[in-house]
Amino acid sequence: ISEDIGHSMLIVSSHDAFAVFVRKSLKGFLSVDVQKSAASARRMIMERYYDIIVVNAPLPDETGEDFVLDAAREGSASVLFVVPSEVYETALERLTDFGILVLSKPLQQGNLDKSIRFLVSIQLHVDLLWHERFRGL
C-alpha cells in the first residue's frame, strides 16, 4: 500500500494475533485503532470516522454480522468481514449487497493485502467524487 494514503482504520477482533496480522499489511495509515468487541467498536465509530473497518468474526459479544451491517449502513467506511470457513457462503450471500467485502479464514497475507488495497482504492474514489461534487460550494 502506498506510503501517502493517510486513511484511518478500525480493527475489531477478540484475538490480538489477528490485529498484528492485519497491521503487517498496513503502511501509510494515519491511525489504526483496535477494539475487542462489537460494543466497544460501536462506541469508537460514534466518536470518530474510520475509512476502513476490518472485523474478525466471531466477536465475544456477537457474531459480528450485525456490527458490520450497522457500520456499512450508517457510514461511508469500507468494511472487510473475516469469517470462519463454515459460515463464509452464508455471510457472503447476506452481506455482499451491502458493500461488505467478506473473506474466509484461514487468511493468507497476500489475500489480506489485496483486500485492504481494494478497500483503500474504493475510499480514494469516494473521496475524489465527493471533492468533485462539492468543490464549487
PDB file of C-alpha atoms in Angstrom:
ATOM      1  CA  ILE A   1       0.000   0.000   0.000  1.00  0.00           C
ATOM      2  CA  SER A   2       1.301   3.437  -0.848  1.00  0.00           C
ATOM      3  CA  GLU A   3       3.019   5.378   1.927  1.00  0.00           C
ATOM      4  CA  ASP A   4       0.902   8.507   1.384  1.00  0.00           C
ATOM      5  CA  ILE A   5      -2.616   7.199   1.937  1.00  0.00           C
ATOM      6  CA  GLY A   6      -3.466   8.922   5.208  1.00  0.00           C
ATOM      7  CA  HIS A   7      -6.571   6.890   5.988  1.00  0.00           C
ATOM      8  CA  SER A   8      -7.795   5.638   9.341  1.00  0.00           C
ATOM      9  CA  MET A   9      -8.644   2.054  10.197  1.00  0.00           C
ATOM     10  CA  LEU A  10     -10.533   0.267  12.929  1.00  0.00           C
ATOM     11  CA  ILE A  11      -9.688  -3.387  13.556  1.00  0.00           C
ATOM     12  CA  VAL A  12     -12.259  -5.324  15.582  1.00  0.00           C
ATOM     13  CA  SER A  13     -11.069  -8.683  16.867  1.00  0.00           C
ATOM     14  CA  SER A  14     -11.016 -10.547  20.149  1.00  0.00           C
ATOM     15  CA  HIS A  15      -7.625 -12.009  19.139  1.00  0.00           C
ATOM     16  CA  ASP A  16      -4.507  -9.848  19.419  1.00  0.00           C
ATOM     17  CA  ALA A  17      -2.744 -12.037  16.833  1.00  0.00           C
ATOM     18  CA  PHE A  18      -5.305 -11.007  14.190  1.00  0.00           C
ATOM     19  CA  ALA A  19      -4.627  -7.305  14.781  1.00  0.00           C
ATOM     20  CA  VAL A  20      -0.887  -7.962  14.442  1.00  0.00           C
ATOM     21  CA  PHE A  21      -1.530  -9.899  11.217  1.00  0.00           C
ATOM     22  CA  VAL A  22      -3.594  -7.033   9.765  1.00  0.00           C
ATOM     23  CA  ARG A  23      -1.014  -4.429  10.800  1.00  0.00           C
ATOM     24  CA  LYS A  24       1.566  -6.247   8.654  1.00  0.00           C
ATOM     25  CA  SER A  25      -0.482  -5.172   5.613  1.00  0.00           C
ATOM     26  CA  LEU A  26      -0.603  -1.532   6.611  1.00  0.00           C
ATOM     27  CA  LYS A  27       1.603   1.310   5.553  1.00  0.00           C
ATOM     28  CA  GLY A  28       0.534   4.877   5.194  1.00  0.00           C
ATOM     29  CA  PHE A  29      -2.466   4.733   7.511  1.00  0.00           C
ATOM     30  CA  LEU A  30      -2.855   7.852   9.591  1.00  0.00           C
ATOM     31  CA  SER A  31      -4.221   5.879  12.517  1.00  0.00           C
ATOM     32  CA  VAL A  32      -5.128   2.333  13.419  1.00  0.00           C
ATOM     33  CA  ASP A  33      -7.345   1.602  16.411  1.00  0.00           C
ATOM     34  CA  VAL A  34      -8.102  -1.861  17.744  1.00  0.00           C
ATOM     35  CA  GLN A  35     -11.202  -2.919  19.674  1.00  0.00           C
ATOM     36  CA  LYS A  36     -12.030  -6.367  21.020  1.00  0.00           C
ATOM     37  CA  SER A  37     -15.850  -6.326  20.922  1.00  0.00           C
ATOM     38  CA  ALA A  38     -18.728  -5.026  18.843  1.00  0.00           C
ATOM     39  CA  ALA A  39     -19.935  -2.878  21.734  1.00  0.00           C
ATOM     40  CA  SER A  40     -16.608  -1.066  22.116  1.00  0.00           C
ATOM     41  CA  ALA A  41     -16.256  -0.744  18.330  1.00  0.00           C
ATOM     42  CA  ARG A  42     -19.723   0.838  18.112  1.00  0.00           C
ATOM     43  CA  ARG A  43     -18.645   3.423  20.687  1.00  0.00           C
ATOM     44  CA  MET A  44     -15.492   4.158  18.663  1.00  0.00           C
ATOM     45  CA  ILE A  45     -17.347   4.729  15.383  1.00  0.00           C
ATOM     46  CA  MET A  46     -19.710   7.105  17.168  1.00  0.00           C
ATOM     47  CA  GLU A  47     -16.714   9.107  18.407  1.00  0.00           C
ATOM     48  CA  ARG A  48     -14.704   9.284  15.195  1.00  0.00           C
ATOM     49  CA  TYR A  49     -14.685   8.500  11.498  1.00  0.00           C
ATOM     50  CA  TYR A  50     -12.869   5.493  10.023  1.00  0.00           C
ATOM     51  CA  ASP A  51     -12.177   4.930   6.342  1.00  0.00           C
ATOM     52  CA  ILE A  52     -11.690   1.179   6.703  1.00  0.00           C
ATOM     53  CA  ILE A  53     -13.165  -1.228   9.243  1.00  0.00           C
ATOM     54  CA  VAL A  54     -11.814  -4.795   9.469  1.00  0.00           C
ATOM     55  CA  VAL A  55     -13.766  -7.274  11.603  1.00  0.00           C
ATOM     56  CA  ASN A  56     -12.589 -10.736  12.629  1.00  0.00           C
ATOM     57  CA  ALA A  57     -15.613 -12.932  13.423  1.00  0.00           C
ATOM     58  CA  PRO A  58     -16.871 -14.110  15.756  1.00  0.00           C
ATOM     59  CA  LEU A  59     -16.675 -11.378  18.362  1.00  0.00           C
ATOM     60  CA  PRO A  60     -17.133 -12.098  22.066  1.00  0.00           C
ATOM     61  CA  ASP A  61     -20.460 -10.245  22.234  1.00  0.00           C
ATOM     62  CA  GLU A  62     -21.952 -11.171  18.829  1.00  0.00           C
ATOM     63  CA  THR A  63     -21.161 -12.904  15.546  1.00  0.00           C
ATOM     64  CA  GLY A  64     -20.094  -9.591  14.020  1.00  0.00           C
ATOM     65  CA  GLU A  65     -22.688  -9.588  11.231  1.00  0.00           C
ATOM     66  CA  ASP A  66     -24.944  -7.041  12.909  1.00  0.00           C
ATOM     67  CA  PHE A  67     -21.973  -4.795  13.608  1.00  0.00           C
ATOM     68  CA  VAL A  68     -20.679  -4.826  10.019  1.00  0.00           C
ATOM     69  CA  LEU A  69     -24.193  -4.204   8.681  1.00  0.00           C
ATOM     70  CA  ASP A  70     -24.582  -1.223  11.019  1.00  0.00           C
ATOM     71  CA  ALA A  71     -21.146   0.116  10.088  1.00  0.00           C
ATOM     72  CA  ALA A  72     -21.855  -0.193   6.358  1.00  0.00           C
ATOM     73  CA  ARG A  73     -25.325   1.356   6.584  1.00  0.00           C
ATOM     74  CA  GLU A  74     -24.524   4.238   8.902  1.00  0.00           C
ATOM     75  CA  GLY A  75     -21.237   5.494   7.487  1.00  0.00           C
ATOM     76  CA  SER A  76     -19.098   5.635   4.418  1.00  0.00           C
ATOM     77  CA  ALA A  77     -16.349   3.337   5.690  1.00  0.00           C
ATOM     78  CA  SER A  78     -15.295   0.385   3.577  1.00  0.00           C
ATOM     79  CA  VAL A  79     -15.845  -2.813   5.567  1.00  0.00           C
ATOM     80  CA  LEU A  80     -13.941  -6.116   5.469  1.00  0.00           C
ATOM     81  CA  PHE A  81     -15.510  -9.039   7.343  1.00  0.00           C
ATOM     82  CA  VAL A  82     -13.335 -12.094   8.008  1.00  0.00           C
ATOM     83  CA  VAL A  83     -15.353 -15.189   8.926  1.00  0.00           C
ATOM     84  CA  PRO A  84     -14.814 -18.868   9.697  1.00  0.00           C
ATOM     85  CA  SER A  85     -14.983 -21.011   6.567  1.00  0.00           C
ATOM     86  CA  GLU A  86     -18.148 -22.806   7.723  1.00  0.00           C
ATOM     87  CA  VAL A  87     -20.198 -19.572   7.624  1.00  0.00           C
ATOM     88  CA  TYR A  88     -18.464 -17.949   4.640  1.00  0.00           C
ATOM     89  CA  GLU A  89     -21.107 -18.715   1.997  1.00  0.00           C
ATOM     90  CA  THR A  90     -23.967 -17.556   4.226  1.00  0.00           C
ATOM     91  CA  ALA A  91     -22.167 -14.350   5.210  1.00  0.00           C
ATOM     92  CA  LEU A  92     -21.163 -13.665   1.605  1.00  0.00           C
ATOM     93  CA  GLU A  93     -24.749 -14.089   0.415  1.00  0.00           C
ATOM     94  CA  ARG A  94     -26.165 -11.891   3.167  1.00  0.00           C
ATOM     95  CA  LEU A  95     -23.590  -9.075   3.225  1.00  0.00           C
ATOM     96  CA  THR A  96     -22.204  -8.521  -0.277  1.00  0.00           C
ATOM     97  CA  ASP A  97     -25.189  -6.469  -1.445  1.00  0.00           C
ATOM     98  CA  PHE A  98     -24.444  -4.016   1.366  1.00  0.00           C
ATOM     99  CA  GLY A  99     -20.948  -3.401   0.013  1.00  0.00           C
ATOM    100  CA  ILE A 100     -19.201  -5.506   2.626  1.00  0.00           C
ATOM    101  CA  LEU A 101     -16.177  -7.475   1.459  1.00  0.00           C
ATOM    102  CA  VAL A 102     -16.222 -10.965   3.030  1.00  0.00           C
ATOM    103  CA  LEU A 103     -13.154 -13.205   3.325  1.00  0.00           C
ATOM    104  CA  SER A 104     -12.893 -16.735   4.679  1.00  0.00           C
ATOM    105  CA  LYS A 105     -10.432 -17.994   7.262  1.00  0.00           C
ATOM    106  CA  PRO A 106      -7.713 -19.059   7.245  1.00  0.00           C
ATOM    107  CA  LEU A 107      -6.412 -15.856   5.713  1.00  0.00           C
ATOM    108  CA  GLN A 108      -3.278 -15.640   3.661  1.00  0.00           C
ATOM    109  CA  GLN A 109      -1.252 -12.427   3.951  1.00  0.00           C
ATOM    110  CA  GLY A 110      -1.409 -11.842   0.187  1.00  0.00           C
ATOM    111  CA  ASN A 111      -5.215 -12.036   0.121  1.00  0.00           C
ATOM    112  CA  LEU A 112      -5.473  -9.658   3.057  1.00  0.00           C
ATOM    113  CA  ASP A 113      -3.058  -7.191   1.439  1.00  0.00           C
ATOM    114  CA  LYS A 114      -5.049  -7.207  -1.809  1.00  0.00           C
ATOM    115  CA  SER A 115      -8.355  -6.818   0.016  1.00  0.00           C
ATOM    116  CA  ILE A 116      -7.117  -3.832   2.009  1.00  0.00           C
ATOM    117  CA  ARG A 117      -5.690  -2.249  -1.151  1.00  0.00           C
ATOM    118  CA  PHE A 118      -9.085  -2.743  -2.816  1.00  0.00           C
ATOM    119  CA  LEU A 119     -10.879  -1.040   0.091  1.00  0.00           C
ATOM    120  CA  VAL A 120      -8.375   1.826   0.029  1.00  0.00           C
ATOM    121  CA  SER A 121      -8.978   2.305  -3.690  1.00  0.00           C
ATOM    122  CA  ILE A 122     -12.719   2.492  -3.050  1.00  0.00           C
ATOM    123  CA  GLN A 123     -12.166   5.126  -0.373  1.00  0.00           C
ATOM    124  CA  LEU A 124      -9.905   7.144  -2.682  1.00  0.00           C
ATOM    125  CA  HIS A 125     -12.558   7.004  -5.397  1.00  0.00           C
ATOM    126  CA  VAL A 126     -15.310   8.080  -2.988  1.00  0.00           C
ATOM    127  CA  ASP A 127     -13.129  10.949  -1.731  1.00  0.00           C
ATOM    128  CA  LEU A 128     -12.436  12.080  -5.290  1.00  0.00           C
ATOM    129  CA  LEU A 129     -16.128  12.006  -6.229  1.00  0.00           C
ATOM    130  CA  TRP A 130     -17.079  13.886  -3.074  1.00  0.00           C
ATOM    131  CA  HIS A 131     -14.488  16.602  -3.716  1.00  0.00           C
ATOM    132  CA  GLU A 132     -15.534  16.917  -7.358  1.00  0.00           C
ATOM    133  CA  ARG A 133     -19.175  17.235  -6.442  1.00  0.00           C
ATOM    134  CA  PHE A 134     -18.771  19.792  -3.665  1.00  0.00           C
ATOM    135  CA  ARG A 135     -15.737  21.692  -4.960  1.00  0.00           C
ATOM    136  CA  GLY A 136     -17.720  24.752  -6.004  1.00  0.00           C
ATOM    137  CA  LEU A 137     -19.847  25.108  -2.859  1.00  0.00           C
TER     138      LEU A 137
END
